């Protein structure tokens, strides 16, 4: 399995641990990632809120570069995933947008390059049965609430690889890794997204609401697949508790970090030291070692 990998800006800055753990998990599973050469920013939120032409042209530039690689695109950032998929949808369905985009980029492009999120690749391409066969350190006893956020399953006609209101792919993936999945009603509620910089009080309120509900449902930690969600729930966690009331420290890990632990990868390989709310005590309580598991061996559940 080979993919043209689009890391995007966040995974080369504030979410390096997402990039690190994504690459490490794919190596462990034999999924080949080749980074798109000379990729550019997809535009993310600023482009599509200010310039409709740029919001399509920027992702298309990356898709044109990927086309020469002869492989589908895989990305881990939820925002990058949404922008790349949206660009494909628009050039396929809006003739005026297609003509304008080809004029801006200087190259033809009709939306022919497939774009997949890492969750889609792991669950639907690699497969849960194959994941279970690769688990060497089951996450037995670890109670996890999966938080999908706004962009991974919405709008369904553009991003659809999971149910838009009740997605389950992350739950199924981590259950395959041995974790105990906590059912809770806020897995697709907004965390405040980019308001973290301009209206941090709103993000603090929403983050506290999410964390408190996850804890009430019995979760010990959250799994996420979006850099902005991770920042809002982890980095802002202390501020959220100060403003809205004390709740237990709740580690917020990328799904690839948790899966990587189950695959026998070390905390160093997965970037666990980047977490603001440390998961060290939680993992120790659940007897989940964070050292590398040698090839051909497995830890007891």
Coordinates of C-alpha atoms in Angstrom, one line a residue:
X1 CA 0.0 0.0 0.0
X2 CA 1.5 3.3 -1.1
X3 CA 0.1 6.9 -0.6
X4 CA 1.3 10.3 -1.6
X5 CA 1.5 11.9 1.9
X6 CA 0.4 15.5 2.5
X7 CA 1.5 16.5 6.0
X8 CA 0.3 20.2 5.8
X9 CA 1.4 23.1 7.9
X10 CA 0.2 22.1 11.3
X11 CA 2.0 18.7 11.2
X12 CA 5.2 20.5 10.6
X13 CA 4.7 22.9 13.5
X14 CA 2.3 22.6 16.5
X15 CA 1.3 19.0 15.6
X16 CA 4.7 17.5 14.9
X17 CA 3.7 14.6 17.2
X18 CA 0.7 13.8 14.9
X19 CA 3.1 13.7 11.9
X20 CA 5.6 11.6 13.9
X21 CA 3.1 9.1 15.1
X22 CA 1.4 8.8 11.7
X23 CA 4.6 8.0 10.0
X24 CA 5.7 5.6 12.7
X25 CA 2.4 3.7 12.6
X26 CA 2.4 3.5 8.9
X27 CA 6.0 2.1 8.9
X28 CA 5.0 -0.5 11.5
X29 CA 2.1 -1.6 9.3
X30 CA 4.0 -1.6 6.1
X31 CA 2.1 1.3 4.6
X32 CA 4.4 3.3 2.4
X33 CA 4.2 7.1 2.6
X34 CA 5.9 9.3 0.0
X35 CA 5.7 13.0 0.9
X36 CA 4.4 15.2 -1.9
X37 CA 7.4 17.2 -3.1
X38 CA 7.3 21.0 -2.6
X39 CA 3.8 20.9 -1.3
X40 CA 2.2 24.2 -0.3
X41 CA -0.3 25.2 2.4
X42 CA -3.9 24.1 1.6
X43 CA -5.3 27.5 2.7
X44 CA -7.2 26.0 5.6
X45 CA -9.6 28.4 7.3
X46 CA -8.1 31.7 6.2
X47 CA -8.4 31.0 2.4
X48 CA -11.9 29.7 2.3
X49 CA -13.2 32.5 4.5
X50 CA -11.6 35.3 2.4
X51 CA -10.9 34.1 -1.1
X52 CA -13.0 31.4 -2.8
X53 CA -10.6 31.1 -5.8
X54 CA -7.5 30.6 -3.6
X55 CA -9.4 28.2 -1.4
X56 CA -9.6 25.8 -4.3
X57 CA -6.4 26.6 -6.2
X58 CA -4.1 26.0 -3.2
X59 CA -5.3 22.4 -2.6
X60 CA -5.4 21.7 -6.3
X61 CA -1.7 22.7 -6.6
X62 CA -0.9 19.9 -4.2
X63 CA -3.2 17.4 -5.9
X64 CA -1.6 18.2 -9.3
X65 CA 1.8 17.5 -7.7
X66 CA 0.4 14.2 -6.3
X67 CA -1.0 13.2 -9.6
X68 CA 2.6 12.7 -11.0
X69 CA 3.3 10.3 -8.2
X70 CA 0.6 7.8 -9.3
X71 CA -0.8 7.1 -5.9
X72 CA -3.8 8.3 -3.9
X73 CA -3.3 11.1 -1.3
X74 CA -3.3 10.5 2.4
X75 CA -3.4 13.2 5.0
X76 CA -3.8 13.3 8.8
X77 CA -5.0 16.8 9.5
X78 CA -8.8 17.1 9.5
X79 CA -8.7 20.6 8.0
X80 CA -6.3 19.6 5.2
X81 CA -8.5 16.6 4.5
X82 CA -11.6 18.8 4.3
X83 CA -9.9 21.4 2.0
X84 CA -8.4 18.8 -0.4
X85 CA -11.7 16.9 -0.6
X86 CA -13.7 20.2 -1.1
X87 CA -11.4 21.2 -3.9
X88 CA -12.0 17.9 -5.7
X89 CA -15.7 18.2 -5.2
X90 CA -15.8 21.8 -6.6
X91 CA -13.7 21.1 -9.7
X92 CA -15.7 18.0 -10.5
X93 CA -19.1 19.7 -10.1
X94 CA -18.7 23.4 -10.8
X95 CA -17.5 24.1 -14.4
X96 CA -16.7 27.8 -13.7
X97 CA -14.6 26.9 -10.7
X98 CA -12.7 24.3 -12.8
X99 CA -11.9 26.8 -15.5
X100 CA -10.9 29.5 -13.0
X101 CA -8.7 27.0 -11.0
X102 CA -6.9 25.7 -14.1
X103 CA -6.3 29.3 -15.2
X104 CA -4.8 30.2 -11.7
X105 CA -2.6 27.0 -11.5
X106 CA -1.6 26.9 -15.1
X107 CA -2.3 23.2 -15.4
X108 CA -5.4 21.0 -16.1
X109 CA -7.0 19.1 -13.2
X110 CA -10.4 17.4 -13.1
X111 CA -10.5 16.1 -9.6
X112 CA -9.0 12.7 -10.5
X113 CA -6.7 12.2 -7.5
X114 CA -8.3 10.3 -4.6
X115 CA -7.9 11.8 -1.1
X116 CA -8.1 9.8 2.1
X117 CA -7.8 10.6 5.8
X118 CA -5.4 8.4 7.8
X119 CA -8.4 6.9 9.7
X120 CA -10.0 5.9 6.4
X121 CA -6.8 4.3 5.3
X122 CA -6.3 2.4 8.6
X123 CA -9.9 1.2 9.0
X124 CA -11.1 0.7 5.4
X125 CA -8.0 0.1 3.4
X126 CA -5.6 -1.7 5.7
X127 CA -8.5 -3.2 7.7
X128 CA -9.4 -3.9 11.3
X129 CA -8.6 -7.6 11.1
X130 CA -5.1 -6.8 9.9
X131 CA -4.7 -4.2 12.7
X132 CA -5.7 -6.8 15.3
X133 CA -3.1 -9.2 14.0
X134 CA -0.4 -6.5 14.4
X135 CA -1.2 -5.6 18.0
X136 CA 1.7 -6.5 20.3
X137 CA 0.7 -4.4 23.4
X138 CA -3.1 -4.4 23.8
X139 CA -4.5 -1.2 25.5
X140 CA -6.5 -3.4 27.8
X141 CA -8.5 -1.5 30.5
X142 CA -7.8 1.9 29.0
X143 CA -11.1 3.8 28.8
X144 CA -11.1 6.1 25.8
X145 CA -13.6 8.6 24.4
X146 CA -13.2 9.3 20.7
X147 CA -13.6 12.9 19.7
X148 CA -14.1 13.4 15.9
X149 CA -14.9 17.1 15.9
X150 CA -16.6 19.0 13.1
X151 CA -14.6 18.2 9.9
X152 CA -14.0 14.5 9.7
X153 CA -17.5 13.5 8.9
X154 CA -19.1 16.8 7.6
X155 CA -20.4 17.7 5.1
X156 CA -21.1 14.1 4.3
X157 CA -21.4 14.5 0.5
X158 CA -17.8 15.7 0.4
X159 CA -15.8 13.9 3.1
X160 CA -18.0 10.8 3.6
X161 CA -16.2 7.8 4.9
X162 CA -18.1 7.6 8.2
X163 CA -21.5 8.4 9.5
X164 CA -21.8 12.3 9.8
X165 CA -23.7 12.3 13.1
X166 CA -22.4 9.1 14.8
X167 CA -19.0 8.2 13.4
X168 CA -17.5 5.0 14.6
X169 CA -14.2 4.5 12.7
X170 CA -11.9 5.7 15.4
X171 CA -13.8 3.7 18.1
X172 CA -13.5 0.6 15.9
X173 CA -9.8 1.1 15.3
X174 CA -9.0 1.6 19.0
X175 CA -11.2 -1.3 20.1
X176 CA -9.2 -3.4 17.7
X177 CA -6.1 -2.2 19.7
X178 CA -7.7 -3.5 22.9
X179 CA -9.0 -0.2 24.4
X180 CA -12.3 0.1 26.2
X181 CA -14.4 2.5 24.2
X182 CA -16.6 5.0 26.1
X183 CA -19.9 6.0 24.4
X184 CA -20.7 9.6 24.9
X185 CA -23.0 12.1 23.1
X186 CA -20.5 14.9 22.2
X187 CA -18.1 13.2 19.8
X188 CA -18.9 15.6 16.9
X189 CA -19.6 18.8 18.9
X190 CA -17.4 21.8 18.1
X191 CA -14.4 22.6 20.3
X192 CA -14.2 26.2 19.1
X193 CA -11.7 25.6 16.3
X194 CA -9.8 28.7 15.2
X195 CA -11.5 30.9 17.9
X196 CA -8.7 29.7 20.2
X197 CA -6.7 32.8 19.1
X198 CA -9.4 35.4 18.9
X199 CA -12.1 34.3 21.5
X200 CA -10.2 32.0 23.9
X201 CA -13.1 32.4 26.4
X202 CA -15.4 30.6 23.9
X203 CA -12.9 27.8 23.4
X204 CA -12.4 27.5 27.2
X205 CA -16.1 27.1 27.7
X206 CA -16.5 24.5 24.9
X207 CA -13.4 22.6 25.9
X208 CA -14.5 22.3 29.5
X209 CA -17.9 21.1 28.4
X210 CA -16.4 18.4 26.2
X211 CA -13.8 17.3 28.8
X212 CA -16.4 17.2 31.6
X213 CA -18.9 15.2 29.6
X214 CA -16.1 12.7 28.6
X215 CA -15.2 12.3 32.2
X216 CA -18.8 11.9 33.3
X217 CA -19.2 9.1 30.7
X218 CA -16.3 7.3 32.3
X219 CA -13.4 8.2 30.0
X220 CA -9.8 8.5 31.2
X221 CA -8.5 10.1 28.1
X222 CA -9.6 11.4 24.7
X223 CA -8.5 10.3 21.3
X224 CA -8.5 12.9 18.5
X225 CA -7.6 13.1 14.8
X226 CA -7.4 16.9 14.3
X227 CA -4.5 19.1 15.3
X228 CA -6.7 22.0 16.3
X229 CA -9.0 19.9 18.4
X230 CA -5.9 18.5 20.2
X231 CA -4.6 22.0 20.9
X232 CA -7.9 23.3 22.2
X233 CA -8.5 20.3 24.5
X234 CA -5.0 19.8 25.7
X235 CA -3.2 23.2 25.7
X236 CA -6.3 25.1 26.8
X237 CA -7.3 22.5 29.4
X238 CA -5.8 24.3 32.4
X239 CA -7.4 27.6 31.4
X240 CA -10.7 25.9 30.8
X241 CA -10.6 24.4 34.3
X242 CA -9.6 27.7 35.9
X243 CA -12.5 29.5 34.2
X244 CA -15.3 26.8 34.5
X245 CA -14.4 24.4 37.4
X246 CA -12.1 21.7 38.3
X247 CA -12.1 18.3 36.5
X248 CA -9.5 15.6 36.5
X249 CA -6.5 16.0 34.2
X250 CA -7.5 14.4 31.0
X251 CA -4.8 13.4 28.4
X252 CA -5.8 14.2 24.8
X253 CA -3.8 11.9 22.5
X254 CA -3.8 11.5 18.7
X255 CA -5.4 8.3 17.6
X256 CA -2.1 7.4 16.0
X257 CA -0.3 7.7 19.3
X258 CA -2.7 5.3 21.0
X259 CA -2.6 2.8 18.1
X260 CA 1.2 3.1 18.0
X261 CA 1.4 2.1 21.6
X262 CA -0.7 -1.0 20.8
X263 CA 1.6 -1.8 17.9
X264 CA 4.6 -1.8 20.3
X265 CA 6.1 1.5 19.5
X266 CA 7.8 3.6 22.1
X267 CA 6.8 6.9 23.6
X268 CA 9.8 8.5 21.9
X269 CA 8.7 7.2 18.5
X270 CA 5.2 8.5 19.0
X271 CA 6.0 12.0 20.5
X272 CA 4.2 11.4 23.7
X273 CA 6.4 14.0 25.5
X274 CA 4.7 16.7 23.4
X275 CA 1.5 16.4 25.3
X276 CA 0.8 19.3 27.7
X277 CA -1.4 17.0 29.9
X278 CA 0.9 14.1 30.4
X279 CA -0.4 10.6 29.8
X280 CA 2.4 8.9 31.7
X281 CA 0.6 8.3 34.9
X282 CA -2.6 7.1 33.2
X283 CA -0.6 4.6 31.0
X284 CA 1.3 3.4 34.1
X285 CA -1.9 2.9 36.0
X286 CA -3.2 0.7 33.2
X287 CA 0.1 -1.2 33.1
X288 CA 0.8 0.0 29.5
X289 CA 4.5 0.2 29.1
X290 CA 5.8 2.9 26.8
X291 CA 9.1 1.2 25.8
X292 CA 9.5 -0.4 22.4
X293 CA 8.3 -4.0 22.2
X294 CA 10.9 -6.1 20.3
X295 CA 9.8 -7.6 17.0
X296 CA 8.2 -11.0 17.4
X297 CA 7.1 -10.5 21.0
X298 CA 3.9 -9.3 22.6
X299 CA 3.0 -7.9 26.0
X300 CA 0.3 -9.5 28.0
X301 CA -3.1 -7.8 28.0

